[in-house]
Coordinates of C-alpha atoms in Angstrom, one line a residue:
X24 CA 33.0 -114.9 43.5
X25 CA 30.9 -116.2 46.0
X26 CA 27.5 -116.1 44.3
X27 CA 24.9 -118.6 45.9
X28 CA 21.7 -117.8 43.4
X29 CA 20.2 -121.0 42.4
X30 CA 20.7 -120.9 38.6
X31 CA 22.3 -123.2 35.7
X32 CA 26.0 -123.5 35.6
X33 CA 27.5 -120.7 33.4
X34 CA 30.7 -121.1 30.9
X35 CA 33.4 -119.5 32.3
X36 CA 33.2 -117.1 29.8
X37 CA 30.4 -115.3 31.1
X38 CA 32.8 -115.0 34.4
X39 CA 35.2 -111.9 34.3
X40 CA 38.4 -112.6 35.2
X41 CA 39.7 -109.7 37.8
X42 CA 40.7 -106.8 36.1
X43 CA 44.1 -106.9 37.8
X44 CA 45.3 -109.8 35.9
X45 CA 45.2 -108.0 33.1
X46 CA 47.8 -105.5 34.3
X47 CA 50.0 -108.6 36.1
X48 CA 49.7 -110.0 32.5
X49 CA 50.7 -106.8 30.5
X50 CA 53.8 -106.8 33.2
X51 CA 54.6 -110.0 32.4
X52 CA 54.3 -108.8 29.0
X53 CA 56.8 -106.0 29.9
X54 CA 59.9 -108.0 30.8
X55 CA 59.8 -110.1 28.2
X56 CA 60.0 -107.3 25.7
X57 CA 62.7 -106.0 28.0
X58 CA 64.6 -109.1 28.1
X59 CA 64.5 -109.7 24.7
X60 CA 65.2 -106.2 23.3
X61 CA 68.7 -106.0 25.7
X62 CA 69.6 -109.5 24.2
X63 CA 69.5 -108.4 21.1
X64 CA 71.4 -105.3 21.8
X65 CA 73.7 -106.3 23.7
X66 CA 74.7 -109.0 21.1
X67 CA 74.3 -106.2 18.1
X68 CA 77.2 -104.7 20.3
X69 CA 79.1 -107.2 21.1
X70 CA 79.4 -109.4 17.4
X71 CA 79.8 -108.5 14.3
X72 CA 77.2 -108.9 12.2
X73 CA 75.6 -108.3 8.4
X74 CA 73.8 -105.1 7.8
X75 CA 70.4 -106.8 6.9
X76 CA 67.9 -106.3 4.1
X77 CA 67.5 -102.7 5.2
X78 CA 70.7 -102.0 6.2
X79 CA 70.3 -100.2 8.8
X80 CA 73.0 -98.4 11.2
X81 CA 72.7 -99.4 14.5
X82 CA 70.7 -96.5 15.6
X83 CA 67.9 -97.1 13.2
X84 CA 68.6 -101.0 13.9
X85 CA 67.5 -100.3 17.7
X86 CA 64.0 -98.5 16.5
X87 CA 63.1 -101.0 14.2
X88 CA 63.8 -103.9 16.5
X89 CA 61.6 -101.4 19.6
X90 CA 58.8 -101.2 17.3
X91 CA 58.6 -104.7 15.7
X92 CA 59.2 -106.6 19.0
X93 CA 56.5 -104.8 20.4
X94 CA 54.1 -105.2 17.6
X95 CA 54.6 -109.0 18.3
X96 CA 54.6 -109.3 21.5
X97 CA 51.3 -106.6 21.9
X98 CA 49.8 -109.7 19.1
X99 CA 51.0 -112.4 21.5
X100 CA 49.2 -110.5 24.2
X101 CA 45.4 -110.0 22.6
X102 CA 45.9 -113.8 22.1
X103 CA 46.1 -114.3 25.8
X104 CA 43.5 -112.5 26.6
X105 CA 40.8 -112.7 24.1
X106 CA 41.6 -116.4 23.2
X107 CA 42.7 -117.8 25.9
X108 CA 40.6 -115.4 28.6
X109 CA 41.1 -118.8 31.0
X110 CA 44.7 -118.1 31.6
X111 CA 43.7 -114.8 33.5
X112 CA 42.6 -116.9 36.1
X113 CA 46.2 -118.5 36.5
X114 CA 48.5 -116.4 36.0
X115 CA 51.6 -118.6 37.1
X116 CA 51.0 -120.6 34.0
X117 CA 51.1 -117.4 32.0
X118 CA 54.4 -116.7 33.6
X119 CA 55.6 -120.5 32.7
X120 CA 54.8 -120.1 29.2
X121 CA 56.6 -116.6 28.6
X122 CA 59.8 -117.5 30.7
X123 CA 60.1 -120.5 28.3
X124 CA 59.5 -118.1 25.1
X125 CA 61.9 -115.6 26.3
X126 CA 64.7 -118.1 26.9
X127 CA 64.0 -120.1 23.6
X128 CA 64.0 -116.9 21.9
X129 CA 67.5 -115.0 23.7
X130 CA 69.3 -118.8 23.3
X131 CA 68.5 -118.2 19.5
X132 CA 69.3 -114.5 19.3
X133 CA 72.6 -116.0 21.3
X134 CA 73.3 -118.9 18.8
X135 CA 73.4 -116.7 15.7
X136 CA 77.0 -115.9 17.2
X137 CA 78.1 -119.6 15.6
X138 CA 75.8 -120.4 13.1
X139 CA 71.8 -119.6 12.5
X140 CA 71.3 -123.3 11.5
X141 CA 71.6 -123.4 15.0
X142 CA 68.4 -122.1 16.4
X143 CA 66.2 -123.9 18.3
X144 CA 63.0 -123.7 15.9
X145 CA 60.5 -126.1 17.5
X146 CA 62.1 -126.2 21.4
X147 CA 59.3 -123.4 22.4
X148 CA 56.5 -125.8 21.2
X149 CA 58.3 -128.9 23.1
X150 CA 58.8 -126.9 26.6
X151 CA 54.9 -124.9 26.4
X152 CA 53.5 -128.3 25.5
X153 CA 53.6 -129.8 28.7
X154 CA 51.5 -126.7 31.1
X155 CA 49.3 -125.9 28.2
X156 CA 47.2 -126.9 25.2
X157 CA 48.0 -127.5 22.1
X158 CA 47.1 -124.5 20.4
X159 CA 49.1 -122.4 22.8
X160 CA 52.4 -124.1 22.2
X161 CA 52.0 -123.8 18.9
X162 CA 51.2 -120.0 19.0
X163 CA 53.9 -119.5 20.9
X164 CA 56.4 -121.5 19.2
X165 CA 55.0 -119.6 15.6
X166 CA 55.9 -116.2 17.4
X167 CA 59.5 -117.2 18.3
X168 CA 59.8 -118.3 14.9
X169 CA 59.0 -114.9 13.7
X170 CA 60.9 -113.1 16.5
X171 CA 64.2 -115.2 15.3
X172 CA 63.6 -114.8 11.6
X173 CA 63.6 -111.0 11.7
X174 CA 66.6 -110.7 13.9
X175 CA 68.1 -112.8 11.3
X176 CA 66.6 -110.6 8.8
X177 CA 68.3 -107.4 10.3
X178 CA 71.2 -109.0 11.1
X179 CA 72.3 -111.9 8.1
X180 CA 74.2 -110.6 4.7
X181 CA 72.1 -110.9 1.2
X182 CA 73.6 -113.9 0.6
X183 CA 72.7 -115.9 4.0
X184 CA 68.9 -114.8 3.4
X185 CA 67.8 -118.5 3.2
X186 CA 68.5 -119.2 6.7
X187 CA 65.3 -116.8 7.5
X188 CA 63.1 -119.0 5.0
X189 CA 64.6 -122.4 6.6
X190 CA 63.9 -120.8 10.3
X191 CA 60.4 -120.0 9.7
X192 CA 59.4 -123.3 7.3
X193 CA 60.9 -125.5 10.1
X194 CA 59.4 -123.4 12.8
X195 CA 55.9 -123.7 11.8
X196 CA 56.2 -127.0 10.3
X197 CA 58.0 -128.5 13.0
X198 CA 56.4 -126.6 15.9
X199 CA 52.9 -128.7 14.1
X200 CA 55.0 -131.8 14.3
X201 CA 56.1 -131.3 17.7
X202 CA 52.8 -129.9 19.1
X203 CA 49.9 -132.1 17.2
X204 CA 51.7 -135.6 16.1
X205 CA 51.6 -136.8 19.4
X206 CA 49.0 -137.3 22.0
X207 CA 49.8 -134.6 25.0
X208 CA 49.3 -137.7 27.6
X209 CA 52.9 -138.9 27.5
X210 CA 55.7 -140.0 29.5
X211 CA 59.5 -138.4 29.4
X212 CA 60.6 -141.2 27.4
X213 CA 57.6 -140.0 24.9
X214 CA 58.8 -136.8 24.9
X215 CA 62.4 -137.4 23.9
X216 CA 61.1 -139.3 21.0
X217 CA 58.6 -136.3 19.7
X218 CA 61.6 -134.9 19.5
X219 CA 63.4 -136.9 17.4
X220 CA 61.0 -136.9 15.3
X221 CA 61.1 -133.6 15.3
X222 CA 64.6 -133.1 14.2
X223 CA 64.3 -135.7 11.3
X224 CA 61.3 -133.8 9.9
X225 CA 63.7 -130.4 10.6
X226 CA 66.4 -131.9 8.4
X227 CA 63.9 -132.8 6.1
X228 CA 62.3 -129.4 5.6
X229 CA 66.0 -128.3 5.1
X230 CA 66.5 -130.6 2.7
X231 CA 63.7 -128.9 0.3
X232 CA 65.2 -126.1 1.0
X233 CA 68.3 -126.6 -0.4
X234 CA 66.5 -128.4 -3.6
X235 CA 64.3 -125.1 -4.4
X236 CA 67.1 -122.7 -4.0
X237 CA 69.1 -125.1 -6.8
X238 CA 72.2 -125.2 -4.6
X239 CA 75.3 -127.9 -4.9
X240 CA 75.9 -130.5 -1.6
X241 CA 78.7 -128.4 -0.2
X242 CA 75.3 -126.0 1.9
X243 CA 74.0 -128.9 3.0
X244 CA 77.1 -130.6 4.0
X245 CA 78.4 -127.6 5.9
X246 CA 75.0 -126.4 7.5
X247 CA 73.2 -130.5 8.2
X248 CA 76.1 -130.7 11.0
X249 CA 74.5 -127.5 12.9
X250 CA 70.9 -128.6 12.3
X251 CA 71.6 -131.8 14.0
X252 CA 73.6 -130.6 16.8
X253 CA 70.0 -128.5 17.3
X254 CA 67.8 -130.9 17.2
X255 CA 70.1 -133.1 20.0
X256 CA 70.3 -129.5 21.9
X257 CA 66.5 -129.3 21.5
X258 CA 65.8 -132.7 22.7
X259 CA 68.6 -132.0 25.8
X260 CA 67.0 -128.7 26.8
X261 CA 63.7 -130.1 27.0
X262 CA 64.3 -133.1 29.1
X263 CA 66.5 -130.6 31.5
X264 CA 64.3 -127.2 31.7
X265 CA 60.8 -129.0 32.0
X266 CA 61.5 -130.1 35.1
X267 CA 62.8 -126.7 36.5
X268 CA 60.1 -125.3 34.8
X269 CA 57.9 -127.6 36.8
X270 CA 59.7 -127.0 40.4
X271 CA 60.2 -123.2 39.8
X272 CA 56.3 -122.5 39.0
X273 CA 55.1 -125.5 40.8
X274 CA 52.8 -126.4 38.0
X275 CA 50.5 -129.5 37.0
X276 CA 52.0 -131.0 34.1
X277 CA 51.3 -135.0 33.6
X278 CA 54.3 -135.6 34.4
X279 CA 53.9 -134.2 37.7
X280 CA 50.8 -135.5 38.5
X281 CA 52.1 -139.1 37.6
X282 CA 55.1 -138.2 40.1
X283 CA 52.1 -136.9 43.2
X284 CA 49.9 -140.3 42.2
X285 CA 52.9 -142.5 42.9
X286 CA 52.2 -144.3 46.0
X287 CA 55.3 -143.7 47.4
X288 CA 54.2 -140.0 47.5
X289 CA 54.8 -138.9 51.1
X290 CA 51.4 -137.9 52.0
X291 CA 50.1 -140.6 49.8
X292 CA 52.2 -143.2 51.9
X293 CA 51.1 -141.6 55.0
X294 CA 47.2 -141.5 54.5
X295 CA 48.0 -145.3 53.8
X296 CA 49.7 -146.0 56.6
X297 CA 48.0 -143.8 59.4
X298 CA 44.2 -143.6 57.8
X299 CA 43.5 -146.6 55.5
X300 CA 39.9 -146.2 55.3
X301 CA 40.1 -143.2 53.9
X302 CA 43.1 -144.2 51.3
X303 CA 41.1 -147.1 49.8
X304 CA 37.9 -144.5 50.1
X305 CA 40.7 -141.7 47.9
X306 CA 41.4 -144.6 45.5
X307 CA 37.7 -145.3 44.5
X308 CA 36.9 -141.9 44.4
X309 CA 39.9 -141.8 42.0
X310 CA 38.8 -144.9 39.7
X311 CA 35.2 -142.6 39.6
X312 CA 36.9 -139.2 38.5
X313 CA 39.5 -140.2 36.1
X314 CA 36.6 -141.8 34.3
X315 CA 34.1 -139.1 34.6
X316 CA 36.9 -136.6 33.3
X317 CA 38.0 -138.7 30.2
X318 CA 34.3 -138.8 29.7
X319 CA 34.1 -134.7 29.7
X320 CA 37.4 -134.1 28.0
X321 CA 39.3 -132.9 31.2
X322 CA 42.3 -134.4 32.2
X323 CA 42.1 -138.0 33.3
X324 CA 45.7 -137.5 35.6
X325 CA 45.0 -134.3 37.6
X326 CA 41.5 -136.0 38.4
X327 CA 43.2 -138.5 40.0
X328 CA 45.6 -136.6 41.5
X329 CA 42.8 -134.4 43.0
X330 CA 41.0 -137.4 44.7
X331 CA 44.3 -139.0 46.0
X332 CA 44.8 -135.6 47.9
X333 CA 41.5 -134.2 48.5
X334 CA 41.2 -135.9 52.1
X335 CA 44.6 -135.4 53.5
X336 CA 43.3 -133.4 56.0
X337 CA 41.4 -136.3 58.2
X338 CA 45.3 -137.1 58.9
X339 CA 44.7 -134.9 61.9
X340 CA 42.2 -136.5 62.7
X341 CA 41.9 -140.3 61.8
X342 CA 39.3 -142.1 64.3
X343 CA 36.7 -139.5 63.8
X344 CA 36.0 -140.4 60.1
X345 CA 33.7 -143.9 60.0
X346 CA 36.3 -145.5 56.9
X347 CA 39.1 -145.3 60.1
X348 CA 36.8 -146.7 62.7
X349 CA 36.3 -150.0 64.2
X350 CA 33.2 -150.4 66.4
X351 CA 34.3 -147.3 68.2
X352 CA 32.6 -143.8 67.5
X353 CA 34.2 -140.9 69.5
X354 CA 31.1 -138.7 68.0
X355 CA 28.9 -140.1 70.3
X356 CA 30.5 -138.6 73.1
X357 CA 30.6 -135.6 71.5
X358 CA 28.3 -132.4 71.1
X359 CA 27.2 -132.2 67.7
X360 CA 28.3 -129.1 67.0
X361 CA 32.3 -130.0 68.7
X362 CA 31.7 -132.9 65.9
X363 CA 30.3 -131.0 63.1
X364 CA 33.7 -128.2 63.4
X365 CA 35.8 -131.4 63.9
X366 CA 34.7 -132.9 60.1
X367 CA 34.6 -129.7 58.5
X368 CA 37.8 -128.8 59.8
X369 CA 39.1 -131.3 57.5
X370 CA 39.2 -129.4 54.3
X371 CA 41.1 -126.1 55.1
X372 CA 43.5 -129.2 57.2
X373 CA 44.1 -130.7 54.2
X374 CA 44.5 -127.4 51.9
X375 CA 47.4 -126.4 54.8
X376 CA 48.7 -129.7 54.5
X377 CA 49.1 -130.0 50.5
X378 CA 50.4 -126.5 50.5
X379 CA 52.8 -127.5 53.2
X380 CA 54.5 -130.6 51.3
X381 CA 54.5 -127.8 47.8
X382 CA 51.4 -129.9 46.3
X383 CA 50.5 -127.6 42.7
X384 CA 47.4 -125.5 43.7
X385 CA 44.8 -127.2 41.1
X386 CA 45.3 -129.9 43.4
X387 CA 45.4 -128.2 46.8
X388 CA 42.8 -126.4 46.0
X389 CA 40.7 -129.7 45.4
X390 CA 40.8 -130.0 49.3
X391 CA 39.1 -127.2 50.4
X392 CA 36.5 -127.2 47.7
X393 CA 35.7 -131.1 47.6
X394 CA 32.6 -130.3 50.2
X395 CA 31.9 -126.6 49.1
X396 CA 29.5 -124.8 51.6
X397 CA 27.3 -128.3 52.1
X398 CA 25.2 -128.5 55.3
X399 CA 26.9 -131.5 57.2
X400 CA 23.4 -133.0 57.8
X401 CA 23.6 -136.0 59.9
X402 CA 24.7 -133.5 63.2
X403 CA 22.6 -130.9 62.1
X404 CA 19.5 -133.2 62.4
X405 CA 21.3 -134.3 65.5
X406 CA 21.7 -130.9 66.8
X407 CA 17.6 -130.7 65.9
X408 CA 16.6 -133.6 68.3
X409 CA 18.8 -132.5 71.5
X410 CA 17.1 -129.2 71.3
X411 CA 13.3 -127.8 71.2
X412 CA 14.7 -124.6 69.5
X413 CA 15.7 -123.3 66.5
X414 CA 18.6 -124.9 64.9
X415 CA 21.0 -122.3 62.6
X416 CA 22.2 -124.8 59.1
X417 CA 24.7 -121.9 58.7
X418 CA 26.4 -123.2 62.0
X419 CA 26.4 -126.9 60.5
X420 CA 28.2 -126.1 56.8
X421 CA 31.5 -126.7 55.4
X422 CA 33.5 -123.9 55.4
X423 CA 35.1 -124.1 52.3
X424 CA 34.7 -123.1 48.9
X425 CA 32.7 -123.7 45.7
X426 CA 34.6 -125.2 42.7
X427 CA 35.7 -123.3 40.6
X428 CA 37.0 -125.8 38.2
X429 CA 35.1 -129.1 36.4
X430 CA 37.6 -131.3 37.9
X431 CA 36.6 -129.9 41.6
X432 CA 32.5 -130.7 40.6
X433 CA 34.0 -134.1 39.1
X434 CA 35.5 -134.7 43.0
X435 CA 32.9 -133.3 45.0
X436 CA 30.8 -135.8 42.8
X437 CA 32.3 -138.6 43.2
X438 CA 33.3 -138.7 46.9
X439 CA 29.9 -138.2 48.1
X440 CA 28.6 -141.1 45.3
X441 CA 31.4 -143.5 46.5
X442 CA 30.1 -142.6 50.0
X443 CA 26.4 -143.0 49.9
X444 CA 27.0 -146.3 47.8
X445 CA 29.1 -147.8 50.3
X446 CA 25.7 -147.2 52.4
X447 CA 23.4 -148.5 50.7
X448 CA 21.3 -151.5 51.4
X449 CA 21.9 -153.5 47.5
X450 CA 22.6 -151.2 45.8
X451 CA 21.8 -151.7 42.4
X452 CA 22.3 -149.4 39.0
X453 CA 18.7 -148.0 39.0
X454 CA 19.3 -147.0 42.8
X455 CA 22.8 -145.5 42.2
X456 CA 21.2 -143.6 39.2
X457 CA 18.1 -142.4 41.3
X458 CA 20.5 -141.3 44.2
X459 CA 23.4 -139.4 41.8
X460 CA 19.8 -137.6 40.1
X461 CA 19.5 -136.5 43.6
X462 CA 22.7 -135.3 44.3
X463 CA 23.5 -133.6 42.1
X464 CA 20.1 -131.7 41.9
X465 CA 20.6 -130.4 45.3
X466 CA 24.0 -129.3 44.5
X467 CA 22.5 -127.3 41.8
X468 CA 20.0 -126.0 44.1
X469 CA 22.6 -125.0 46.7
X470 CA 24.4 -123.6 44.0
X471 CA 27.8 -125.6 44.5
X472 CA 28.7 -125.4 41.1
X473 CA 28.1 -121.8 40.4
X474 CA 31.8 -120.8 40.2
X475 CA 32.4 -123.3 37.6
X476 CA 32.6 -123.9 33.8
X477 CA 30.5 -127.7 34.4
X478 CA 27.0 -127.6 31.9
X479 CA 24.1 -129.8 32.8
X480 CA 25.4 -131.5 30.0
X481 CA 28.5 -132.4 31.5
X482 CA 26.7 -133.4 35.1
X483 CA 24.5 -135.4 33.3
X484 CA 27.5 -137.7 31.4
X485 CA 29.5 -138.0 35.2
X486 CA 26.2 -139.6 36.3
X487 CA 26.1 -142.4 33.6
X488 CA 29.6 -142.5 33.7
X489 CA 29.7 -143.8 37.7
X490 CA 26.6 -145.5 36.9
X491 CA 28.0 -147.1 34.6
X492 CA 31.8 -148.0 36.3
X493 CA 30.1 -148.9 39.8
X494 CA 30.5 -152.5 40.8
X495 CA 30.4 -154.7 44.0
X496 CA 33.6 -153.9 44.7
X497 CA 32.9 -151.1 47.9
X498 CA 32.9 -151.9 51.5
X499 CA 30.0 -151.4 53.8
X500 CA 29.7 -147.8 55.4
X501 CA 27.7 -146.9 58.2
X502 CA 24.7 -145.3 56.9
X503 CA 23.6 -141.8 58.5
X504 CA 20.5 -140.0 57.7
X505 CA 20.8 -136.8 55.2
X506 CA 17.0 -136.4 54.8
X507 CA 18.1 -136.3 51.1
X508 CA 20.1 -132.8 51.5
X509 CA 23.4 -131.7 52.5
X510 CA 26.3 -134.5 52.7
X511 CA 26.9 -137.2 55.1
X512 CA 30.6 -136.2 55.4
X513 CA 32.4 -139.5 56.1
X514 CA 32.1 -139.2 60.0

């Protein structure tokens, strides 16, 4: 992955995703058909149920169900990975997303015990909606739909049939509701009323039901109490699994990200308390990416989250980062090279750290790519004038990584440009566009974005957009030298 030729940003599309995940994928793949297909047996065994439009014994039951269940989820798999080729990349959100289908789908196969008005049409849409887009909820909430309707297909007597029609009309339409009639950025309290909402427009869609098949009340009456108990169980299950969702796959929902931004985080309260030069410095750098993300479409919250955490690692080090000092450098008692391993050392610190304290990998990862392979300039020139021989830049860099995300570009943007403006003598908005031209040019040529999905398109809006948001409002930095390359690293 490491490729350093000085070329344009690619899409990630043009990047192959290892050819392992593919398999990890298809495993994943592999339980849930096996999970699914023993439900279903078992519960075939162990309650009595209708014969089905084909009435079928139980041995030709058990064929039919192999076959068809496979035929959907083989669908639901060339989705993943021709769609949504991104999720090879991560595959603990893939893993998320099918252990909430599986358990949507068994609790339904489970509830046809009491009554099918039971089943949980639009809960997969509420529980995917939170670790993935849009789209992907609603696939996956349209396949469980279809999973549930031809269990109840094989399974219901003649006259039940319109059960199947109400469980797929309510599925899709509902999953829509639940997935696109409210903005994705939402709080818990938000989420509890999607789905309400989504179990008036349920009981709605039953209620046309009932009208086109001509029935009397008494249907209604007898199945409106089971429809409503579902939609209360939906909303119940969805406030109570998200969460373990969350824990179990340690993932980056906004809900989690508004939980690691709280300032009573613990290694948010710490970097305030032990390092406050470099919390008000992860602050400003946060103002800066949650703008430039809106202004790219990426998420506004895990850009944040990124730059609180992206400099937890000078914790181990406070006084040798020039935000934390007062008068006092220790760097210029030091060999530049003992200082140049003491800075960089700072990333892969913070990526231990953030791991340490369970921080979600998008945002650990933030730490350890934030400086990407940069040349740390100021001790390499240093280095330079102590010495009438050749200097080695490779023996000055960052040992980190490249981004491999937008968000990480976003950050490695905007800490540098909330550095070098802190530096400058009046600054003005020609001068911070001039410098951020510059900047980001020589990432380019250093080819610090190579492993990521950013365009010059992109680049070029995060430039106007800190252009645009910077104001007086930074303290004075002590200004070091770069000779217009490399990055001044904070020392």
């Amino acid at each position: 992955m490491e490729n350093r030729t000085e070329k344009p940003n690619e899409n990630i599309s043009s990047v192959k995703p290892p050819r392992s995940a593919y398999f990890w994928i298809a495993g994943i793949f592999g339980i849930v058909f096996s999970l699914i297909y023993i439900a279903l047996v078992v519960f075939v065994n162990l309650v009595p149920t209708g014969n089905g439009i084909w009435k079928l014994n139980d041995a030709e039951a058990y064929i039919v169900y192999l076959f068809v269940f496979m035929f959907f989820l083989a669908a639901l798999y060339m989705y993943v990975v021709i769609s949504r080729k991104e999720l090879l990349f991560n595959l603990k959100f893939v893993g998320a997303l099918m252990t909430a289908f599986t358990f949507v789908v068994i609790v339904n196969i489970s509830l046809l015990y009491f009554n099918p008005y039971l089943m949980c049409v639009s809960l997969t849409a509420m529980l995917a909606l939170p670790f993935s887009k849009k789209r992907d909820a609603f696939i996956l909430n349209s396949f469980a739909c279809l999973i549930s309707s031809f269990v109840l297909l094989t399974t219901l007597n003649q006259h039940e049939f319109q059960a199947v029609a109400f469980v797929l009309l309510a599925g899709m339409f509902g999953g829509a509701v639940a997935t696109y009639s409210f903005p994705s950025d939402m709080t818990r309290v938000g989420s509890i009323l999607r789905s309400l909402v989504t179990g008036v427009i349920t009981i709605a869609i039953y209620g046309v039901l009932l009208c086109s098949y001509r029935l009397d009340a008494a249907p209604f009456l007898d199945n409106i109490m089971y429809i409503g108990v579902s939609a209360g169980g939906q909303v119940l299950l969805n406030s109570v699994i998200v969460p373990i969702v969350e824990s179990v796959f340690n993932l980056t929902s906004d809900y989690k990200l508004m939980e690691l931004t709280n300032r009573k985080a613990p290694l948010i309260q710490r970097l305030s308390m032990e390092a406050p030069g470099t919390f008000n410095h992860c602050m400003a750098v946060a103002n800066f990416a949650e703008i430039c993300a809106d202004a790219i479409g990426e998420n506004p919250y895990l850009a944040r989250a990124c730059a609180y955490y992206h400099d937890v690692g000078k914790l181990d080090n406070v006084i040798y980062f020039t935000e934390n000092q007062a008068g006092y450098n220790p760097h210029d008692e030091l060999l530049p090279e003992v200082s140049a391993e003491i800075i960089r050392k700072h990333t892969v610190d913070g990526y231990e750290l953030c791991k340490k304290h369970r921080i979600p990998e998008e945002v650990a990862r933030i730490a350890i790519e934030h400086h990407g392979t940069l040349p740390i300039m100021y001790f390499y020139n240093k280095a330079k004038s102590l010495t009438d021989g050749e200097v080695d830049i490779n023996e000055y860099r960052y040992h980190g990584e490249i981004p491999t995300g937008k968000i990480g570009a976003i950050i490695m943007i905007c800490d540098s440009a909330e550095a070098a403006i802190r530096a400058m003598d009046n600054p003005t908005g020609e001068k911070v566009d001039t410098l951020l031209k510059n900047m980001i040019d020589e990432r380019l040529k250093l080819g610090q974005f190579d492993n990521c999905a950013i365009t010059i398109k992109d680049l070029n809006t995060v430039r106007l957009a800190i252009v645009n948001a910077y104001g007086g409002l930074f303290h004075k930095r002590i200004k070091y030298n770069t000779d217009g390359r490399g990055d001044s690293a904070h020392v």
